[in-house]
Amino acid sequence: MKRKKFIQMGAALAATPFLALLGTMAFSNEQERLKNWAGNLTYSTGNVQYPKTVAEVQQLVKKLPKMKALGTRHCFNMIADSKDDLVCTRDMNKVVSIDTKAHTVTVEGGIKYGELAPYLQQHGFALHNLASLPHISVAGSITTATHGSGIKNGNLASAVTALEIVKADGSIAHLSKEKDGDKFNGAVVGLGALGLITKVTLKIEPTYQVAQRVFLKLPMSQLKQHFEQIMSAGYSVSLFTDWQSDSINEVWIKSKVSTDKEQNQPEFYGAKAATKNLHPIIDHSAESCTEQMGVPGPWYERLPHFKMGFTPSSGKELQSEYFVPIQHAVEAIEAVSRLGKQIGPHLFITEIRTIAADGLWMSPCHNQTSVTIHFTWKQETEAVMKLLPLIEKELAPFTPRPHWGKIFTIAPKVLQSRYEKLDDFKKLVEEYDPHGKFRNAFLEHNLYS
């Protein structure tokens, strides 16, 4: 059955006007070319390899002069694109080991969170956080600083304690948080620039249950007055708005059972409790969404917004997202709301979340707890690419950092100025990949131009 009511995952043709050129380039081979998850972004080569072992990855890296790693193809720009060769890690998707004493699990980089989570649950363990979708790979998520939600919860990359990376010469680098300190912080969110991530070790914790409740029509005035209290009301809190009224459409509160304050009350800062399961886009079926109405369930069946079994077969949307220091959250939300009439016709929904600070050099949350303003756009590329500079201009006073895997138009010079460890990161890239084997147009434009 077609899951058309699922929040469709799409992608823009490019992240910037410069990269838009990639969408019209002639291709040098006749092999079938991959598309992204939604099917509206075509990768620039049909040369795709699917290794099953680390040794096979090493052989490919030694052999190929230029290449990029490709995961589950959930990025909305060309960060994982190559005009030469792609190495897809989809078949490297196994749990390697679990250490119940050290509270860690080691996995192959291509495993999806939706595959790892049930395994951890069976062994009595959990992760601290999950993204809205469980369909994304571990390596792809951490290298782009994909995040999840929670004012005290770091992004997915913050759970990493060790990495195995195949470097440009085919050798293997092992990095750990315990032994490699600063270099480790530079490598985790590596943007695909250091090499292919073949194994990841993640911190785990005892399993827990979560109950999810939804409230409708939170007055914007209440949000402005009580932002941090609202975003701290559960283990993970998300706000959904279409910017078309003076209220937030939906508030999703995910609470740890027996630890967070339960939200059984009929109202929440003026918002009314929902009486049935809802989709973030309120007129869509909630069939694909995780259980709500305060019904407790395992962490991995509540922290994502959507169920693993409902992978969409098609989608027509674009996504962009901006990270702003939490102290500017209300001002940033007000700034975007001023564009409501312009945004509305092209938007499905906006989600507002919080993520704790981390020490990872290229993470948008580096040294700053952040609020993110996420836009799920209709597949109207031309209109969206005209809107993004307007949004970025409104947010400019708050030094926004874009999500690395979604579309943005922030000028490279401005983007680079917002990462204080960028020079150190470039030195690390030079060490791991001295001849630019893993560099592509996205990295050249955004980090080096």
mmCIF file with all atom_site columns, N, CA and C in Angstrom, residues 254-304:
data_model
loop_
_atom_site.group_PDB
_atom_site.id
_atom_site.type_symbol
_atom_site.label_atom_id
_atom_site.label_alt_id
_atom_site.label_comp_id
_atom_site.label_asym_id
_atom_site.label_entity_id
_atom_site.label_seq_id
_atom_site.pdbx_PDB_ins_code
_atom_site.Cartn_x
_atom_site.Cartn_y
_atom_site.Cartn_z
_atom_site.occupancy
_atom_site.B_iso_or_equiv
_atom_site.pdbx_formal_charge
_atom_site.auth_seq_id
_atom_site.auth_comp_id
_atom_site.auth_asym_id
_atom_site.auth_atom_id
_atom_site.pdbx_PDB_model_num
ATOM 1   N N  . LYS A 1 254 ? 7.637  14.282 24.388 1.00 0.00 ? 254 LYS A N  1
ATOM 2   C CA . LYS A 1 254 ? 8.037  12.892 24.604 1.00 0.00 ? 254 LYS A CA 1
ATOM 3   C C  . LYS A 1 254 ? 8.687  12.820 25.985 1.00 0.00 ? 254 LYS A C  1
ATOM 4   N N  . SER A 1 255 ? 8.057  12.120 26.908 1.00 0.00 ? 255 SER A N  1
ATOM 5   C CA . SER A 1 255 ? 8.509  12.086 28.299 1.00 0.00 ? 255 SER A CA 1
ATOM 6   C C  . SER A 1 255 ? 8.979  10.692 28.689 1.00 0.00 ? 255 SER A C  1
ATOM 7   N N  . LYS A 1 256 ? 10.108 10.644 29.394 1.00 0.00 ? 256 LYS A N  1
ATOM 8   C CA . LYS A 1 256 ? 10.548 9.377  29.963 1.00 0.00 ? 256 LYS A CA 1
ATOM 9   C C  . LYS A 1 256 ? 9.561  8.942  31.044 1.00 0.00 ? 256 LYS A C  1
ATOM 10  N N  . VAL A 1 257 ? 9.088  7.729  30.948 1.00 0.00 ? 257 VAL A N  1
ATOM 11  C CA . VAL A 1 257 ? 8.124  7.233  31.922 1.00 0.00 ? 257 VAL A CA 1
ATOM 12  C C  . VAL A 1 257 ? 8.796  7.139  33.292 1.00 0.00 ? 257 VAL A C  1
ATOM 13  N N  . SER A 1 258 ? 8.146  7.693  34.296 1.00 0.00 ? 258 SER A N  1
ATOM 14  C CA . SER A 1 258 ? 8.540  7.677  35.715 1.00 0.00 ? 258 SER A CA 1
ATOM 15  C C  . SER A 1 258 ? 9.683  8.624  36.053 1.00 0.00 ? 258 SER A C  1
ATOM 16  N N  . THR A 1 259 ? 10.210 9.343  35.067 1.00 0.00 ? 259 THR A N  1
ATOM 17  C CA . THR A 1 259 ? 11.255 10.320 35.387 1.00 0.00 ? 259 THR A CA 1
ATOM 18  C C  . THR A 1 259 ? 10.823 11.739 35.058 1.00 0.00 ? 259 THR A C  1
ATOM 19  N N  . ASP A 1 260 ? 10.233 11.950 33.887 1.00 0.00 ? 260 ASP A N  1
ATOM 20  C CA . ASP A 1 260 ? 9.742  13.279 33.541 1.00 0.00 ? 260 ASP A CA 1
ATOM 21  C C  . ASP A 1 260 ? 8.377  13.515 34.166 1.00 0.00 ? 260 ASP A C  1
ATOM 22  N N  . LYS A 1 261 ? 8.053  14.776 34.320 1.00 0.00 ? 261 LYS A N  1
ATOM 23  C CA . LYS A 1 261 ? 6.729  15.148 34.803 1.00 0.00 ? 261 LYS A CA 1
ATOM 24  C C  . LYS A 1 261 ? 5.684  14.770 33.753 1.00 0.00 ? 261 LYS A C  1
ATOM 25  N N  . GLU A 1 262 ? 4.701  14.002 34.171 1.00 0.00 ? 262 GLU A N  1
ATOM 26  C CA . GLU A 1 262 ? 3.687  13.560 33.214 1.00 0.00 ? 262 GLU A CA 1
ATOM 27  C C  . GLU A 1 262 ? 2.779  14.722 32.795 1.00 0.00 ? 262 GLU A C  1
ATOM 28  N N  . GLN A 1 263 ? 2.399  14.695 31.542 1.00 0.00 ? 263 GLN A N  1
ATOM 29  C CA . GLN A 1 263 ? 1.552  15.763 30.996 1.00 0.00 ? 263 GLN A CA 1
ATOM 30  C C  . GLN A 1 263 ? 0.129  15.241 30.779 1.00 0.00 ? 263 GLN A C  1
ATOM 31  N N  . ASN A 1 264 ? -0.549 14.893 31.879 1.00 0.00 ? 264 ASN A N  1
ATOM 32  C CA . ASN A 1 264 ? -1.911 14.368 31.764 1.00 0.00 ? 264 ASN A CA 1
ATOM 33  C C  . ASN A 1 264 ? -2.953 15.473 31.711 1.00 0.00 ? 264 ASN A C  1
ATOM 34  N N  . GLN A 1 265 ? -2.542 16.697 31.960 1.00 0.00 ? 265 GLN A N  1
ATOM 35  C CA . GLN A 1 265 ? -3.504 17.779 32.029 1.00 0.00 ? 265 GLN A CA 1
ATOM 36  C C  . GLN A 1 265 ? -4.109 18.071 30.648 1.00 0.00 ? 265 GLN A C  1
ATOM 37  N N  . PRO A 1 266 ? -5.322 18.603 30.627 1.00 0.00 ? 266 PRO A N  1
ATOM 38  C CA . PRO A 1 266 ? -6.002 18.881 29.356 1.00 0.00 ? 266 PRO A CA 1
ATOM 39  C C  . PRO A 1 266 ? -5.429 20.093 28.627 1.00 0.00 ? 266 PRO A C  1
ATOM 40  N N  . GLU A 1 267 ? -4.616 20.910 29.318 1.00 0.00 ? 267 GLU A N  1
ATOM 41  C CA . GLU A 1 267 ? -4.033 22.087 28.683 1.00 0.00 ? 267 GLU A CA 1
ATOM 42  C C  . GLU A 1 267 ? -2.542 22.155 28.984 1.00 0.00 ? 267 GLU A C  1
ATOM 43  N N  . PHE A 1 268 ? -1.819 22.832 28.097 1.00 0.00 ? 268 PHE A N  1
ATOM 44  C CA . PHE A 1 268 ? -0.380 23.033 28.252 1.00 0.00 ? 268 PHE A CA 1
ATOM 45  C C  . PHE A 1 268 ? -0.056 24.430 27.759 1.00 0.00 ? 268 PHE A C  1
ATOM 46  N N  . TYR A 1 269 ? 0.130  25.359 28.689 1.00 0.00 ? 269 TYR A N  1
ATOM 47  C CA . TYR A 1 269 ? 0.394  26.761 28.350 1.00 0.00 ? 269 TYR A CA 1
ATOM 48  C C  . TYR A 1 269 ? -0.628 27.298 27.338 1.00 0.00 ? 269 TYR A C  1
ATOM 49  N N  . GLY A 1 270 ? -1.876 26.947 27.549 1.00 0.00 ? 270 GLY A N  1
ATOM 50  C CA . GLY A 1 270 ? -2.950 27.423 26.682 1.00 0.00 ? 270 GLY A CA 1
ATOM 51  C C  . GLY A 1 270 ? -3.248 26.534 25.495 1.00 0.00 ? 270 GLY A C  1
ATOM 52  N N  . ALA A 1 271 ? -2.425 25.531 25.239 1.00 0.00 ? 271 ALA A N  1
ATOM 53  C CA . ALA A 1 271 ? -2.679 24.576 24.155 1.00 0.00 ? 271 ALA A CA 1
ATOM 54  C C  . ALA A 1 271 ? -3.567 23.446 24.679 1.00 0.00 ? 271 ALA A C  1
ATOM 55  N N  . LYS A 1 272 ? -4.439 22.922 23.822 1.00 0.00 ? 272 LYS A N  1
ATOM 56  C CA . LYS A 1 272 ? -5.380 21.877 24.211 1.00 0.00 ? 272 LYS A CA 1
ATOM 57  C C  . LYS A 1 272 ? -4.831 20.496 23.869 1.00 0.00 ? 272 LYS A C  1
ATOM 58  N N  . ALA A 1 273 ? -5.017 19.541 24.758 1.00 0.00 ? 273 ALA A N  1
ATOM 59  C CA . ALA A 1 273 ? -4.554 18.179 24.523 1.00 0.00 ? 273 ALA A CA 1
ATOM 60  C C  . ALA A 1 273 ? -5.287 17.563 23.340 1.00 0.00 ? 273 ALA A C  1
ATOM 61  N N  . ALA A 1 274 ? -4.545 16.896 22.464 1.00 0.00 ? 274 ALA A N  1
ATOM 62  C CA . ALA A 1 274 ? -5.157 16.197 21.338 1.00 0.00 ? 274 ALA A CA 1
ATOM 63  C C  . ALA A 1 274 ? -5.973 15.016 21.854 1.00 0.00 ? 274 ALA A C  1
ATOM 64  N N  . THR A 1 275 ? -6.997 14.668 21.107 1.00 0.00 ? 275 THR A N  1
ATOM 65  C CA . THR A 1 275 ? -7.874 13.561 21.496 1.00 0.00 ? 275 THR A CA 1
ATOM 66  C C  . THR A 1 275 ? -7.660 12.325 20.624 1.00 0.00 ? 275 THR A C  1
ATOM 67  N N  . LYS A 1 276 ? -6.682 12.398 19.718 1.00 0.00 ? 276 LYS A N  1
ATOM 68  C CA . LYS A 1 276 ? -6.345 11.250 18.869 1.00 0.00 ? 276 LYS A CA 1
ATOM 69  C C  . LYS A 1 276 ? -4.917 11.435 18.357 1.00 0.00 ? 276 LYS A C  1
ATOM 70  N N  . ASN A 1 277 ? -4.338 10.371 17.821 1.00 0.00 ? 277 ASN A N  1
ATOM 71  C CA . ASN A 1 277 ? -3.022 10.473 17.223 1.00 0.00 ? 277 ASN A CA 1
ATOM 72  C C  . ASN A 1 277 ? -3.043 11.433 16.045 1.00 0.00 ? 277 ASN A C  1
ATOM 73  N N  . LEU A 1 278 ? -1.969 12.206 15.906 1.00 0.00 ? 278 LEU A N  1
ATOM 74  C CA . LEU A 1 278 ? -1.902 13.206 14.840 1.00 0.00 ? 278 LEU A CA 1
ATOM 75  C C  . LEU A 1 278 ? -0.598 13.086 14.062 1.00 0.00 ? 278 LEU A C  1
ATOM 76  N N  . HIS A 1 279 ? -0.630 13.609 12.859 1.00 0.00 ? 279 HIS A N  1
ATOM 77  C CA . HIS A 1 279 ? 0.544  13.759 12.005 1.00 0.00 ? 279 HIS A CA 1
ATOM 78  C C  . HIS A 1 279 ? 1.057  15.192 12.185 1.00 0.00 ? 279 HIS A C  1
ATOM 79  N N  . PRO A 1 280 ? 2.368  15.453 12.033 1.00 0.00 ? 280 PRO A N  1
ATOM 80  C CA . PRO A 1 280 ? 2.843  16.841 12.130 1.00 0.00 ? 280 PRO A CA 1
ATOM 81  C C  . PRO A 1 280 ? 2.142  17.782 11.161 1.00 0.00 ? 280 PRO A C  1
ATOM 82  N N  . ILE A 1 281 ? 1.786  17.274 9.982  1.00 0.00 ? 281 ILE A N  1
ATOM 83  C CA . ILE A 1 281 ? 0.932  18.032 9.053  1.00 0.00 ? 281 ILE A CA 1
ATOM 84  C C  . ILE A 1 281 ? -0.483 17.579 9.355  1.00 0.00 ? 281 ILE A C  1
ATOM 85  N N  . ILE A 1 282 ? -1.249 18.412 9.983  1.00 0.00 ? 282 ILE A N  1
ATOM 86  C CA . ILE A 1 282 ? -2.435 17.971 10.709 1.00 0.00 ? 282 ILE A CA 1
ATOM 87  C C  . ILE A 1 282 ? -3.493 17.316 9.832  1.00 0.00 ? 282 ILE A C  1
ATOM 88  N N  . ASP A 1 283 ? -3.530 17.632 8.535  1.00 0.00 ? 283 ASP A N  1
ATOM 89  C CA . ASP A 1 283 ? -4.546 17.029 7.683  1.00 0.00 ? 283 ASP A CA 1
ATOM 90  C C  . ASP A 1 283 ? -4.071 15.715 7.060  1.00 0.00 ? 283 ASP A C  1
ATOM 91  N N  . HIS A 1 284 ? -2.882 15.229 7.450  1.00 0.00 ? 284 HIS A N  1
ATOM 92  C CA . HIS A 1 284 ? -2.383 13.941 6.971  1.00 0.00 ? 284 HIS A CA 1
ATOM 93  C C  . HIS A 1 284 ? -2.724 12.838 7.966  1.00 0.00 ? 284 HIS A C  1
ATOM 94  N N  . SER A 1 285 ? -2.856 11.628 7.466  1.00 0.00 ? 285 SER A N  1
ATOM 95  C CA . SER A 1 285 ? -3.139 10.483 8.323  1.00 0.00 ? 285 SER A CA 1
ATOM 96  C C  . SER A 1 285 ? -1.984 10.246 9.288  1.00 0.00 ? 285 SER A C  1
ATOM 97  N N  . ALA A 1 286 ? -2.324 9.855  10.522 1.00 0.00 ? 286 ALA A N  1
ATOM 98  C CA . ALA A 1 286 ? -1.313 9.566  11.540 1.00 0.00 ? 286 ALA A CA 1
ATOM 99  C C  . ALA A 1 286 ? -0.872 8.110  11.510 1.00 0.00 ? 286 ALA A C  1
ATOM 100 N N  . GLU A 1 287 ? -1.294 7.363  10.513 1.00 0.00 ? 287 GLU A N  1
ATOM 101 C CA . GLU A 1 287 ? -0.973 5.930  10.445 1.00 0.00 ? 287 GLU A CA 1
ATOM 102 C C  . GLU A 1 287 ? 0.530  5.672  10.516 1.00 0.00 ? 287 GLU A C  1
ATOM 103 N N  . SER A 1 288 ? 1.319  6.544  9.889  1.00 0.00 ? 288 SER A N  1
ATOM 104 C CA . SER A 1 288 ? 2.768  6.342  9.835  1.00 0.00 ? 288 SER A CA 1
ATOM 105 C C  . SER A 1 288 ? 3.488  6.866  11.075 1.00 0.00 ? 288 SER A C  1
ATOM 106 N N  . CYS A 1 289 ? 2.764  7.543  11.969 1.00 0.00 ? 289 CYS A N  1
ATOM 107 C CA . CYS A 1 289 ? 3.398  8.208  13.112 1.00 0.00 ? 289 CYS A CA 1
ATOM 108 C C  . CYS A 1 289 ? 3.475  7.289  14.328 1.00 0.00 ? 289 CYS A C  1
ATOM 109 N N  . THR A 1 290 ? 4.453  7.565  15.174 1.00 0.00 ? 290 THR A N  1
ATOM 110 C CA . THR A 1 290 ? 4.598  6.781  16.395 1.00 0.00 ? 290 THR A CA 1
ATOM 111 C C  . THR A 1 290 ? 3.448  7.083  17.354 1.00 0.00 ? 290 THR A C  1
ATOM 112 N N  . GLU A 1 291 ? 3.172  6.113  18.236 1.00 0.00 ? 291 GLU A N  1
ATOM 113 C CA . GLU A 1 291 ? 2.008  6.167  19.118 1.00 0.00 ? 291 GLU A CA 1
ATOM 114 C C  . GLU A 1 291 ? 2.054  7.359  20.060 1.00 0.00 ? 291 GLU A C  1
ATOM 115 N N  . GLN A 1 292 ? 0.903  7.986  20.254 1.00 0.00 ? 292 GLN A N  1
ATOM 116 C CA . GLN A 1 292 ? 0.768  9.172  21.099 1.00 0.00 ? 292 GLN A CA 1
ATOM 117 C C  . GLN A 1 292 ? -0.232 8.883  22.229 1.00 0.00 ? 292 GLN A C  1
ATOM 118 N N  . MET A 1 293 ? -0.944 9.876  22.653 1.00 0.00 ? 293 MET A N  1
ATOM 119 C CA . MET A 1 293 ? -1.986 9.757  23.672 1.00 0.00 ? 293 MET A CA 1
ATOM 120 C C  . MET A 1 293 ? -1.465 9.229  25.013 1.00 0.00 ? 293 MET A C  1
ATOM 121 N N  . GLY A 1 294 ? -0.164 9.433  25.278 1.00 0.00 ? 294 GLY A N  1
ATOM 122 C CA . GLY A 1 294 ? 0.395  9.052  26.562 1.00 0.00 ? 294 GLY A CA 1
ATOM 123 C C  . GLY A 1 294 ? 0.604  7.566  26.757 1.00 0.00 ? 294 GLY A C  1
ATOM 124 N N  . VAL A 1 295 ? 0.499  6.786  25.680 1.00 0.00 ? 295 VAL A N  1
ATOM 125 C CA . VAL A 1 295 ? 0.678  5.337  25.778 1.00 0.00 ? 295 VAL A CA 1
ATOM 126 C C  . VAL A 1 295 ? 2.175  5.027  25.856 1.00 0.00 ? 295 VAL A C  1
ATOM 127 N N  . PRO A 1 296 ? 2.661  4.437  26.956 1.00 0.00 ? 296 PRO A N  1
ATOM 128 C CA . PRO A 1 296 ? 4.095  4.162  27.074 1.00 0.00 ? 296 PRO A CA 1
ATOM 129 C C  . PRO A 1 296 ? 4.552  3.126  26.064 1.00 0.00 ? 296 PRO A C  1
ATOM 130 N N  . GLY A 1 297 ? 5.796  3.253  25.644 1.00 0.00 ? 297 GLY A N  1
ATOM 131 C CA . GLY A 1 297 ? 6.380  2.296  24.718 1.00 0.00 ? 297 GLY A CA 1
ATOM 132 C C  . GLY A 1 297 ? 7.889  2.390  24.759 1.00 0.00 ? 297 GLY A C  1
ATOM 133 N N  . PRO A 1 298 ? 8.592  1.431  24.154 1.00 0.00 ? 298 PRO A N  1
ATOM 134 C CA . PRO A 1 298 ? 10.055 1.476  24.140 1.00 0.00 ? 298 PRO A CA 1
ATOM 135 C C  . PRO A 1 298 ? 10.564 2.767  23.511 1.00 0.00 ? 298 PRO A C  1
ATOM 136 N N  . TRP A 1 299 ? 11.694 3.231  23.987 1.00 0.00 ? 299 TRP A N  1
ATOM 137 C CA . TRP A 1 299 ? 12.317 4.477  23.538 1.00 0.00 ? 299 TRP A CA 1
ATOM 138 C C  . TRP A 1 299 ? 12.345 4.614  22.026 1.00 0.00 ? 299 TRP A C  1
ATOM 139 N N  . TYR A 1 300 ? 12.683 3.520  21.314 1.00 0.00 ? 300 TYR A N  1
ATOM 140 C CA . TYR A 1 300 ? 12.860 3.617  19.865 1.00 0.00 ? 300 TYR A CA 1
ATOM 141 C C  . TYR A 1 300 ? 11.540 3.637  19.111 1.00 0.00 ? 300 TYR A C  1
ATOM 142 N N  . GLU A 1 301 ? 10.436 3.384  19.810 1.00 0.00 ? 301 GLU A N  1
ATOM 143 C CA . GLU A 1 301 ? 9.118  3.477  19.180 1.00 0.00 ? 301 GLU A CA 1
ATOM 144 C C  . GLU A 1 301 ? 8.406  4.785  19.531 1.00 0.00 ? 301 GLU A C  1
ATOM 145 N N  . ARG A 1 302 ? 9.105  5.690  20.225 1.00 0.00 ? 302 ARG A N  1
ATOM 146 C CA . ARG A 1 302 ? 8.509  6.972  20.587 1.00 0.00 ? 302 ARG A CA 1
ATOM 147 C C  . ARG A 1 302 ? 9.392  8.168  20.218 1.00 0.00 ? 302 ARG A C  1
ATOM 148 N N  . LEU A 1 303 ? 10.713 8.031  20.369 1.00 0.00 ? 303 LEU A N  1
ATOM 149 C CA . LEU A 1 303 ? 11.569 9.186  20.076 1.00 0.00 ? 303 LEU A CA 1
ATOM 150 C C  . LEU A 1 303 ? 11.494 9.629  18.623 1.00 0.00 ? 303 LEU A C  1
ATOM 151 N N  . PRO A 1 304 ? 11.457 8.727  17.631 1.00 0.00 ? 304 PRO A N  1
ATOM 152 C CA . PRO A 1 304 ? 11.203 9.184  16.259 1.00 0.00 ? 304 PRO A CA 1
ATOM 153 C C  . PRO A 1 304 ? 9.741  9.616  16.111 1.00 0.00 ? 304 PRO A C  1
#
